CSV table of C-alpha atoms in Angstrom, one decimal:
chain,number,residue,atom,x,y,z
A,24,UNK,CA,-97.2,52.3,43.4
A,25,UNK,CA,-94.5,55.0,43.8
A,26,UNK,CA,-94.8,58.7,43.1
A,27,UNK,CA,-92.8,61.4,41.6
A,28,UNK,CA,-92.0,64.8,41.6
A,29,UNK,CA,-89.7,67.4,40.0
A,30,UNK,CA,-89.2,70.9,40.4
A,31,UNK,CA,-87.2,73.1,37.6
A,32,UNK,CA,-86.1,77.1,39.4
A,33,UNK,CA,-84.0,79.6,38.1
A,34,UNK,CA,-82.8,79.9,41.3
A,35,UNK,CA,-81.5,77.2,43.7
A,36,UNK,CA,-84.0,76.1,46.3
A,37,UNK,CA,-84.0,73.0,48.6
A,38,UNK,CA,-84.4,69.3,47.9
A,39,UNK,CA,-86.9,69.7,51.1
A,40,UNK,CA,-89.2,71.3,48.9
A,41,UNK,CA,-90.1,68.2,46.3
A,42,UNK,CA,-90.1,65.9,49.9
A,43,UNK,CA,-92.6,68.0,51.3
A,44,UNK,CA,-94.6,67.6,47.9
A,45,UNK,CA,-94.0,63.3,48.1
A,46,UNK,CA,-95.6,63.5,51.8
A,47,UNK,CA,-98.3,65.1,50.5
A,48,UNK,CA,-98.8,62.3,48.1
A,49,UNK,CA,-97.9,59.8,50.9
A,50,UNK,CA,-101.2,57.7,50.1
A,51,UNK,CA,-99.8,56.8,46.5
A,52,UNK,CA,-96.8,55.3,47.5
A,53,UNK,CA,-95.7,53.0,49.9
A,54,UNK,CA,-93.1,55.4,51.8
A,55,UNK,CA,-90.3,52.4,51.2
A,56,UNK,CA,-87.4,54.8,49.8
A,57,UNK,CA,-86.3,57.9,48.1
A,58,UNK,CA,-84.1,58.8,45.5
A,59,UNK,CA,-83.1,62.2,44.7
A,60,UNK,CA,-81.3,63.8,41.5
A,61,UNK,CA,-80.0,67.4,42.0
A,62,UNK,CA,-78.6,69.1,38.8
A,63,UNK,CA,-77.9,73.3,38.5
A,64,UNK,CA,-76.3,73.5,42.0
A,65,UNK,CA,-75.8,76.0,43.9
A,66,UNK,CA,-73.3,77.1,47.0
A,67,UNK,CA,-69.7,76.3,46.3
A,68,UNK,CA,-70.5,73.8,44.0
A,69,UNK,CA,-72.1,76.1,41.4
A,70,UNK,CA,-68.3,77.8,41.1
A,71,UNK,CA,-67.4,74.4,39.9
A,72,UNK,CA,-69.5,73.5,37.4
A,73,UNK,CA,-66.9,71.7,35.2
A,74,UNK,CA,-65.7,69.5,37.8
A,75,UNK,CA,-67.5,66.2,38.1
A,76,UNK,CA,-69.2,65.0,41.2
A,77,UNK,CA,-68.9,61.6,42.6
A,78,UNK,CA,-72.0,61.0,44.8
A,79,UNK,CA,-72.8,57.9,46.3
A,80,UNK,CA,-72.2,56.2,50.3
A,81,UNK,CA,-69.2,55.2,51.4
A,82,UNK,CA,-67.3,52.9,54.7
A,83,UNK,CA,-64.6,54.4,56.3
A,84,UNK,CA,-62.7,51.8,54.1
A,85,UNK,CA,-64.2,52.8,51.3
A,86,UNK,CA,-63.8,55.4,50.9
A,87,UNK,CA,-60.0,54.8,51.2
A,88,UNK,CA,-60.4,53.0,48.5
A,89,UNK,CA,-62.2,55.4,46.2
A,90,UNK,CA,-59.4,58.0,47.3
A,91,UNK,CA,-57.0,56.1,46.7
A,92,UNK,CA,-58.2,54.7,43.2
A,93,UNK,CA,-59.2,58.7,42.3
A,94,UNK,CA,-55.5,59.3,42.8
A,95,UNK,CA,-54.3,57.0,41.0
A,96,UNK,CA,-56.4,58.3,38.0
A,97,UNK,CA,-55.0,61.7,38.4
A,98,UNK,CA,-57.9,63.1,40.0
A,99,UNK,CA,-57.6,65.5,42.9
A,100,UNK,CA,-60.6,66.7,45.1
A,101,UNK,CA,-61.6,70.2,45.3
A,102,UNK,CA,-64.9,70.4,47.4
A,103,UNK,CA,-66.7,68.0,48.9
A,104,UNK,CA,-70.2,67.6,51.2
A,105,UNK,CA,-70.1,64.9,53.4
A,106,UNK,CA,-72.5,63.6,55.7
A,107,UNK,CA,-72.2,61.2,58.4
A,108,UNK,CA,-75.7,60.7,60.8
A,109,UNK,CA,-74.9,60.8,64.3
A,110,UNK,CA,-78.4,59.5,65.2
A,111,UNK,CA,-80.0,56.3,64.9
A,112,UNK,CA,-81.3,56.0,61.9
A,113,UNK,CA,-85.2,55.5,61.3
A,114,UNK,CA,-86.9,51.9,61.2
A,115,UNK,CA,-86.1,50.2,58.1
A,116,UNK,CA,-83.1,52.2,57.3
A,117,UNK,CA,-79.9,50.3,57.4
A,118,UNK,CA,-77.4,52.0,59.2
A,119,UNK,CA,-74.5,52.8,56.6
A,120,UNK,CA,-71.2,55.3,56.5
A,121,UNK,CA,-70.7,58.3,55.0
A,122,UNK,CA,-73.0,60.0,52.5
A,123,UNK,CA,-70.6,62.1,50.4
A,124,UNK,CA,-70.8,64.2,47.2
A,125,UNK,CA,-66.9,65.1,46.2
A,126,UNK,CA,-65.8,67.5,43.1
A,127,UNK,CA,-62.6,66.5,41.3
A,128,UNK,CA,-60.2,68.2,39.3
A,129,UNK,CA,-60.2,66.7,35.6
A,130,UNK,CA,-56.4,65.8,35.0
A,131,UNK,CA,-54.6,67.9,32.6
A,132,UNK,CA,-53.8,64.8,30.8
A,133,UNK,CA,-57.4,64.6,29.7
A,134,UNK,CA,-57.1,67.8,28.2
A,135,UNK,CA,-55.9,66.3,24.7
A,136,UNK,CA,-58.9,63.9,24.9
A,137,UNK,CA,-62.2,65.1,22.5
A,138,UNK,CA,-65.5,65.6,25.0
A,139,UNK,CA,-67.0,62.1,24.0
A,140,UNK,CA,-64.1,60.6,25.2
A,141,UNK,CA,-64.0,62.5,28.5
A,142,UNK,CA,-67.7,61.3,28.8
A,143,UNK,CA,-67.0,58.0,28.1
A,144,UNK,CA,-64.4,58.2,30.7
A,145,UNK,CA,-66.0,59.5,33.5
A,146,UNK,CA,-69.0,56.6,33.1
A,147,UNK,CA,-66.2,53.9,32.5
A,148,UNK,CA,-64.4,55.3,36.4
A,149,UNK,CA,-68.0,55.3,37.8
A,150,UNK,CA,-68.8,51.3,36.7
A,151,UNK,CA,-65.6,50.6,38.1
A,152,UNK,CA,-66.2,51.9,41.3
A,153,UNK,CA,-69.4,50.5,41.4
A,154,UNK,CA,-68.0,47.2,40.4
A,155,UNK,CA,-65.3,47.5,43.3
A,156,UNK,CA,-68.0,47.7,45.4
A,157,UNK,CA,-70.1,44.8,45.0
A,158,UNK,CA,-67.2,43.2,44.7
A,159,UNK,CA,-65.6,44.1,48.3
A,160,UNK,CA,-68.3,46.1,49.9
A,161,UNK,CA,-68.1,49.5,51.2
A,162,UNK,CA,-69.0,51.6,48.1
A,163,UNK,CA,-72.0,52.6,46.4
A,164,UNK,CA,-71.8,55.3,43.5
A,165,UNK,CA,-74.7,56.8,41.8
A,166,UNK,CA,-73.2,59.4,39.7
A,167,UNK,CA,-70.1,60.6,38.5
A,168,UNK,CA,-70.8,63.9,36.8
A,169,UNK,CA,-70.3,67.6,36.6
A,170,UNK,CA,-73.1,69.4,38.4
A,171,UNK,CA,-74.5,66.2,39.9
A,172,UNK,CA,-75.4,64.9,42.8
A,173,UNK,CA,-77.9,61.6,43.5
A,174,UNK,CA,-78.8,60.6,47.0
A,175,UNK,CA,-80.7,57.2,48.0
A,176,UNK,CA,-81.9,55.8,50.8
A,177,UNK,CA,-84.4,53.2,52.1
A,178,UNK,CA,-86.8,54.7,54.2
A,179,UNK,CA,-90.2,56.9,54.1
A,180,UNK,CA,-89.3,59.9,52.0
A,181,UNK,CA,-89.8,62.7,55.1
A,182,UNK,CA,-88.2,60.9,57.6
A,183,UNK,CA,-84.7,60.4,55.0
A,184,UNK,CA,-85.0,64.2,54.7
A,185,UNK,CA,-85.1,65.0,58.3
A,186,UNK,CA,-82.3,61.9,58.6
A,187,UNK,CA,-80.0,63.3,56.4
A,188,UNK,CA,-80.8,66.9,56.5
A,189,UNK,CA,-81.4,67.5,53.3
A,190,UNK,CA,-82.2,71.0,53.5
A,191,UNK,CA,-78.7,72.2,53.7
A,192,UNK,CA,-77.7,74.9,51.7
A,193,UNK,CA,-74.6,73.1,50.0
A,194,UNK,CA,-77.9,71.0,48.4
A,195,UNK,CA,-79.6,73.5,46.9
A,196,UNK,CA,-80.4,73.3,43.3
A,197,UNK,CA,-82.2,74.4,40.0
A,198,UNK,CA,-83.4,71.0,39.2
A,199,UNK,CA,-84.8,68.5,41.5
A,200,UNK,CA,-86.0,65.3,41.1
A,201,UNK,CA,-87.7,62.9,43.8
A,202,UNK,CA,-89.1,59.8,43.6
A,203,UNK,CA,-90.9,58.0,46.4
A,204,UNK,CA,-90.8,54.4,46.5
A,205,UNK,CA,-88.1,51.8,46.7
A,206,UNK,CA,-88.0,48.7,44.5
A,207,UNK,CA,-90.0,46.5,46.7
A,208,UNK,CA,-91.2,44.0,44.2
A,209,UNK,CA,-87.4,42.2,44.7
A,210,UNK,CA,-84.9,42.3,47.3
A,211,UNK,CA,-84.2,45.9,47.7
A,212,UNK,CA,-81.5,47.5,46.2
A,213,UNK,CA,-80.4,51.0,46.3
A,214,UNK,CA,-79.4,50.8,42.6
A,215,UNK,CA,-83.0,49.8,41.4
A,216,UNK,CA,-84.4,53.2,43.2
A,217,UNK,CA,-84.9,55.8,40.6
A,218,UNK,CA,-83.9,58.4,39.8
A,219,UNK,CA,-81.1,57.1,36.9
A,220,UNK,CA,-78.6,58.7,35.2
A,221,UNK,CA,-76.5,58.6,32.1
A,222,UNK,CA,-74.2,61.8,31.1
A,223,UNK,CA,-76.1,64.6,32.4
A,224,UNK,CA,-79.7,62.8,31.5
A,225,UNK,CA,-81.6,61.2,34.2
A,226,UNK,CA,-85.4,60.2,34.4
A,227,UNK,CA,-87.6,58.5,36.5
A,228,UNK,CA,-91.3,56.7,35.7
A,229,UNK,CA,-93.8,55.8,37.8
A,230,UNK,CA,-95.0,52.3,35.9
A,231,UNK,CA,-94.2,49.2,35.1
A,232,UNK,CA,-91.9,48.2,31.5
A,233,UNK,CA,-93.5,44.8,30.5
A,234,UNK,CA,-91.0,45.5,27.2
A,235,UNK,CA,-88.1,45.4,29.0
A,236,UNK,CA,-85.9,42.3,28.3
A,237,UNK,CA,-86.0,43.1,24.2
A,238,UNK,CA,-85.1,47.0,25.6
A,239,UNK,CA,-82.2,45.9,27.6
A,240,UNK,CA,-81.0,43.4,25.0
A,241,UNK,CA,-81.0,46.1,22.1
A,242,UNK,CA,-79.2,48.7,24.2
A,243,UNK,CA,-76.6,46.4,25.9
A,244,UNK,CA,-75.5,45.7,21.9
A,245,UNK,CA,-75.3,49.3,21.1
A,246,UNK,CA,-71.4,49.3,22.5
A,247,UNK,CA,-72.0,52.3,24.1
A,248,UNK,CA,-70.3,52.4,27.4
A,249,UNK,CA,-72.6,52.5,30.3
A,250,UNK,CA,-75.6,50.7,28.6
A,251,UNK,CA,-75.6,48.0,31.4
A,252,UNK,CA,-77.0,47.2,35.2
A,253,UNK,CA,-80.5,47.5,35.0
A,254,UNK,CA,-81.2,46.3,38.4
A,255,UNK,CA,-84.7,48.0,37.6
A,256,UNK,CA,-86.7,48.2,34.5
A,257,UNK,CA,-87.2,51.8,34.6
A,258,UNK,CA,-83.7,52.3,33.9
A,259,UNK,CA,-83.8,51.4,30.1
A,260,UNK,CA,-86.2,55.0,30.0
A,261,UNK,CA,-82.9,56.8,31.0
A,262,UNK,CA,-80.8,54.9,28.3
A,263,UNK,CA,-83.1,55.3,25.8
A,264,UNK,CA,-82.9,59.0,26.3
A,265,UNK,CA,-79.6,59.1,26.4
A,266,UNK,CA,-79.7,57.0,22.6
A,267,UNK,CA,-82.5,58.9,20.9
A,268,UNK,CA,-81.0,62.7,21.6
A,269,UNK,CA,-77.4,61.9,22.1
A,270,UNK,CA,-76.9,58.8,19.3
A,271,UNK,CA,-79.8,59.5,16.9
A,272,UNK,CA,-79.1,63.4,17.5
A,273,UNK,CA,-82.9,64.3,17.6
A,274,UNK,CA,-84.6,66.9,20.2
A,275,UNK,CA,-86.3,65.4,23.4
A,276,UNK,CA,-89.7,65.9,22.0
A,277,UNK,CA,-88.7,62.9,19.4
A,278,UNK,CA,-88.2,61.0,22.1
A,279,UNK,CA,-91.9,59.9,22.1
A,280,UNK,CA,-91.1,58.8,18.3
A,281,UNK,CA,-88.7,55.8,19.9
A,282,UNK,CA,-91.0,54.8,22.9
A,283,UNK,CA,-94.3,55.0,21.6
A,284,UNK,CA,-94.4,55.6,18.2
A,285,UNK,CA,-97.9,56.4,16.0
A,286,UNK,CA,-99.2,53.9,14.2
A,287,UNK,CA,-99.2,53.6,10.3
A,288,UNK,CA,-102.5,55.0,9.7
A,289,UNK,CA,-101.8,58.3,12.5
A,290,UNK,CA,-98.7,58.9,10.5
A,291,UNK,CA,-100.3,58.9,7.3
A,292,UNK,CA,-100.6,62.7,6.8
A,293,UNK,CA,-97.2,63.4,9.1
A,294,UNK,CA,-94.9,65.9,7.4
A,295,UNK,CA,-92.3,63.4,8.6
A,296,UNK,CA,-93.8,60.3,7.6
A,297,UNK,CA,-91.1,58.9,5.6
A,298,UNK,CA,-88.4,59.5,8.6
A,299,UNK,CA,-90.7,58.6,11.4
A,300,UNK,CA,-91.6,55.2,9.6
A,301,UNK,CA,-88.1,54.6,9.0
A,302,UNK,CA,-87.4,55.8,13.0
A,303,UNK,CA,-90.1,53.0,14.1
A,304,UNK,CA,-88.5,50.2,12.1
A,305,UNK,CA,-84.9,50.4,13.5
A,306,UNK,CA,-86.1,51.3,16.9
A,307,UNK,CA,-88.6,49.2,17.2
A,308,UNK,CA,-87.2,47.1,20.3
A,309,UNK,CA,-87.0,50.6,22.0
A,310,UNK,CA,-91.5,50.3,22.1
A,311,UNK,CA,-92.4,50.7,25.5
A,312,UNK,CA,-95.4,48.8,26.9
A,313,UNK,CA,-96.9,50.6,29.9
A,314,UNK,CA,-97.9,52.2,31.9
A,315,UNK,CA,-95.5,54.8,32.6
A,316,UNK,CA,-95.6,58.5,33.2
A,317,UNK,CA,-92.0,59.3,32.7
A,318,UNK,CA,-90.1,62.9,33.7
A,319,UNK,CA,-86.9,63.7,33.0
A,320,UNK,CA,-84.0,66.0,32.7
A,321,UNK,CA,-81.6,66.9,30.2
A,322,UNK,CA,-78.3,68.5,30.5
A,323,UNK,CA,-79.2,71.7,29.7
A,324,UNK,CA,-81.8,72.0,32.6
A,325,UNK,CA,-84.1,71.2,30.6
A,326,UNK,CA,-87.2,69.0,32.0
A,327,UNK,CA,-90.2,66.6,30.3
A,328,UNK,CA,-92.9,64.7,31.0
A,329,UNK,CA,-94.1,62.1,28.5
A,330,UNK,CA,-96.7,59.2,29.2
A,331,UNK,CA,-97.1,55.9,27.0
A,332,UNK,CA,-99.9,55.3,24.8
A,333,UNK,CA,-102.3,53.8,27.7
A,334,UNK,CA,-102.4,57.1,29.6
A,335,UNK,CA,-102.6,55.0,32.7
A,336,UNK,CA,-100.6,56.7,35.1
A,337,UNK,CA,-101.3,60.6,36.9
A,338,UNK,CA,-99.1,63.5,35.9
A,339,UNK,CA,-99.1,67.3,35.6
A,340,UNK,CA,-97.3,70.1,34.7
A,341,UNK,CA,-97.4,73.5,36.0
A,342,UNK,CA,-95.4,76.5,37.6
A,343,UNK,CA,-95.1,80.5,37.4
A,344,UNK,CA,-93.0,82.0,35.2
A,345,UNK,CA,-92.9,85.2,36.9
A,346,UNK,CA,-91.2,83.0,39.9
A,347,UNK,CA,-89.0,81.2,37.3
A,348,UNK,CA,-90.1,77.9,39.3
A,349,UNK,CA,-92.1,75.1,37.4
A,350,UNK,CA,-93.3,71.1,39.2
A,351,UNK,CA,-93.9,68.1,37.3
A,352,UNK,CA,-96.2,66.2,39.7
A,353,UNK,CA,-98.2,62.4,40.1
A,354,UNK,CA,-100.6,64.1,41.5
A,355,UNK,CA,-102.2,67.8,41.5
A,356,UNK,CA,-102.1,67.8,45.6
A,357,UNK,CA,-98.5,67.6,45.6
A,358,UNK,CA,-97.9,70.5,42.3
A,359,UNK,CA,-100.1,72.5,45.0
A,360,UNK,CA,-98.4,71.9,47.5
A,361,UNK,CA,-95.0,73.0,46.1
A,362,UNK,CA,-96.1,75.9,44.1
A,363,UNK,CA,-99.6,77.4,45.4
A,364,UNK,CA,-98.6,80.9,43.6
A,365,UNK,CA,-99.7,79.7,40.4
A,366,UNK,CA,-102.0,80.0,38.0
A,367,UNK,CA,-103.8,76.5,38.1
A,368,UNK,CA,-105.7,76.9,34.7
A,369,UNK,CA,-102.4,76.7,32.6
A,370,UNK,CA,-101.5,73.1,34.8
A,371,UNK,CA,-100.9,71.3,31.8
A,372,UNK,CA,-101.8,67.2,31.6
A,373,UNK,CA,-100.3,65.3,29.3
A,374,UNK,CA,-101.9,63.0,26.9
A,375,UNK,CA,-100.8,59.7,24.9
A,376,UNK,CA,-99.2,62.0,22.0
A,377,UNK,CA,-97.6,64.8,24.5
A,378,UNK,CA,-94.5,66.1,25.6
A,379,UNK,CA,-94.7,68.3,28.0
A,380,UNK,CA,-91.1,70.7,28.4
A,381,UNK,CA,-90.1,73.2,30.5
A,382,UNK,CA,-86.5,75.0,29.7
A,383,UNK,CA,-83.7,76.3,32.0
A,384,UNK,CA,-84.9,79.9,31.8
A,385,UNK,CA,-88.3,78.6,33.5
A,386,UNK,CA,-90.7,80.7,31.7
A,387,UNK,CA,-93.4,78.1,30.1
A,388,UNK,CA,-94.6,74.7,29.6
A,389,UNK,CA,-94.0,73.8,26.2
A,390,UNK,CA,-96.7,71.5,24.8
A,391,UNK,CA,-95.5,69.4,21.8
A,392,UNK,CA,-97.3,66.3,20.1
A,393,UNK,CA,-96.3,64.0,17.9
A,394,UNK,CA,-98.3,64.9,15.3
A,395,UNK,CA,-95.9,68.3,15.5
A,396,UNK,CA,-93.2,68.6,12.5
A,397,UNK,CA,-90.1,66.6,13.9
A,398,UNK,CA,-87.6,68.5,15.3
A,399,UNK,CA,-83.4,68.2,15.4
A,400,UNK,CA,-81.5,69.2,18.7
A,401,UNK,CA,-80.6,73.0,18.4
């Protein structure tokens, strides 16, 4: 089992915090790994929001390579946090190089390039650095995005914090995401921990995907660059994100519509019927089987929590908007210990039909269902 936990905040605040809240959930996971998404930074990197981040752990050698293969794209650094333990590292963690997070200049020669094109770019330079490395050894990228960083690690969840110090100020951010468990059911592989990401959307699920091989075989022949990997079988939940609000164009609370949709007879009276049915008939490799409890978050800071249609995994949601700081927890121990200024009778649970969404501005959880009219992307 593995557990999870996200925090949304107006204002930056430290990765420490949603660690903290994964030790107090300690007995629901297995205290193998962490993996970490940090989006709305702040420090120097919040004056270079447009610059994508390349995050990942790097050999000396490596990371020759990856400046020397950045150059040769055009692409110059302008900031960059780099870490590089000078203690032993705990049991069970290998010990490896650098841990780096680097901001690049965009070349001027993208600038006649249209913004899918820039996306589609900046994914294409991050599988082939990732490719390089499997290849030759030495590099491991997890993202390569604007106001991104991902950090993972093998190892129990407090101990990587205290390790690599993750409660410096140049990692501070508005949206956090933690997961605590590393894919122990196969030969571990830093690539299989969650959190996963695909232009500006990551997610993370506590579950398992027993529909994953017809999943990964519709969205591997979508073309759409990216769509590959899968060293775990939570990954598809990113992708399929990524296709239902950035392919089919539809809001996040639609996303239930492709992983779980109603049946015939629960649609009957939907405003939406006619779409919906149509929705579940093309998509209808995208069905999940669960159970999963699945969070998210979008570009725009915005964060979710949907479950599948078993309801067999924990999660909550719950915050104070006077704060501006929101957590999507497992379990209610660890929302408490995060945020214990709240009030606890708006925590908000949600069922088979729910969406649970809190926005950037951090001032409610917004409780859809399915059963809601459908809605486009604003």
């Amino acid at each position: 089992m593995c557990r999870l936990f996200a925090l949304t905040s107006r204002d930056p605040v430290s990765p420490m915090r949603a660690i903290d809240a994964l030790n107090v959930m300690k007995e629901g996971h297995d205290g193998s790994g962490v993996g970490l998404f940090l989006s709305g930074l702040g420090g120097a990197f919040e004056e270079l929001k447009e610059y994508p981040v390349l995050s990942g752990i790097f050999t000396e050698p490596g990371l020759a390579r990856v400046f020397e293969y950045m150059s040769d794209k055009g692409f110059r650094s302008k900031y960059s946090v780099m870490f590089k333990p000078d203690s032993e590292p705990p049991v069970g963690t290998p010990k490896r190089g650098t841990y780096a997070s680097i901001a690049y200049k965009i070349p001027s020669e993208w600038g006649n390039r249209t913004q899918e094109e820039v996306d589609c770019g900046l994914v294409q330079m991050r599988l082939d650095l990732r490719a390089m490395g499997e290849e030759i050894g030495g590099i491991m990228v997890f993202s390569f995005w604007p106001d991104t960083i991902m950090i993972k690690e093998v190892g129990d969840p407090m101990a990587m914090g205290e390790y690599l110090q993750l409660g410096r100020k140049e990692l501070y951010a508005r949206h956090i995401m933690a997961q605590g468990r590393q894919n122990t059911n196969y030969a571990i592989d830093l690539y299989a921990c969650h959190p996963f990401f695909m232009e500006g959307i990551s997610t993370m699920t506590n579950g398992e995907n027993t529909a994953f091989l017809p999943i990964r075989e519709y969205l591997m022949s979508r073309g759409v660059t990216g769509y590959q990997g899968y060293q775990s079988d939570s990954e598809v939940f990113t992708h399929i994100a990524h296709f239902t609000t950035k392919r089919l164009g539809l809001d996040i609370s639609a996303y239930k519509h492709v992983i779980t949709p109603m049946s015939d007879e629960e649609m009957a009276d939907h405003q939406d019927r006619e779409f919906l049915s149509n929705l579940k008939r093309s998509c209808r490799k995208l069905i999940i089987d669960g159970p999963n409890c699945i969070i998210g978050c979008l570009p725009d800071g915005s964060m979710f929590m949907a479950q599948d249609r078993k309801k067999l995994r924990p999660g909550v949601v719950g915050g104070n908007p006077e704060l501006g700081i929101y957590g999507f927890s497992s379990e209610i121990c660890g929302l408490n210990a995060a945020i214990p200024e709240r009030d606890r009778t708006k925590d908000f649970q949600p069922m088979h039909l729910d969406t649970a969404i809190v926005g950037p501005d951090c001032r409610e959880v917004f409780q859809c269902s399915q059963k809601d009219p459908l809605r486009l992307q604003r």
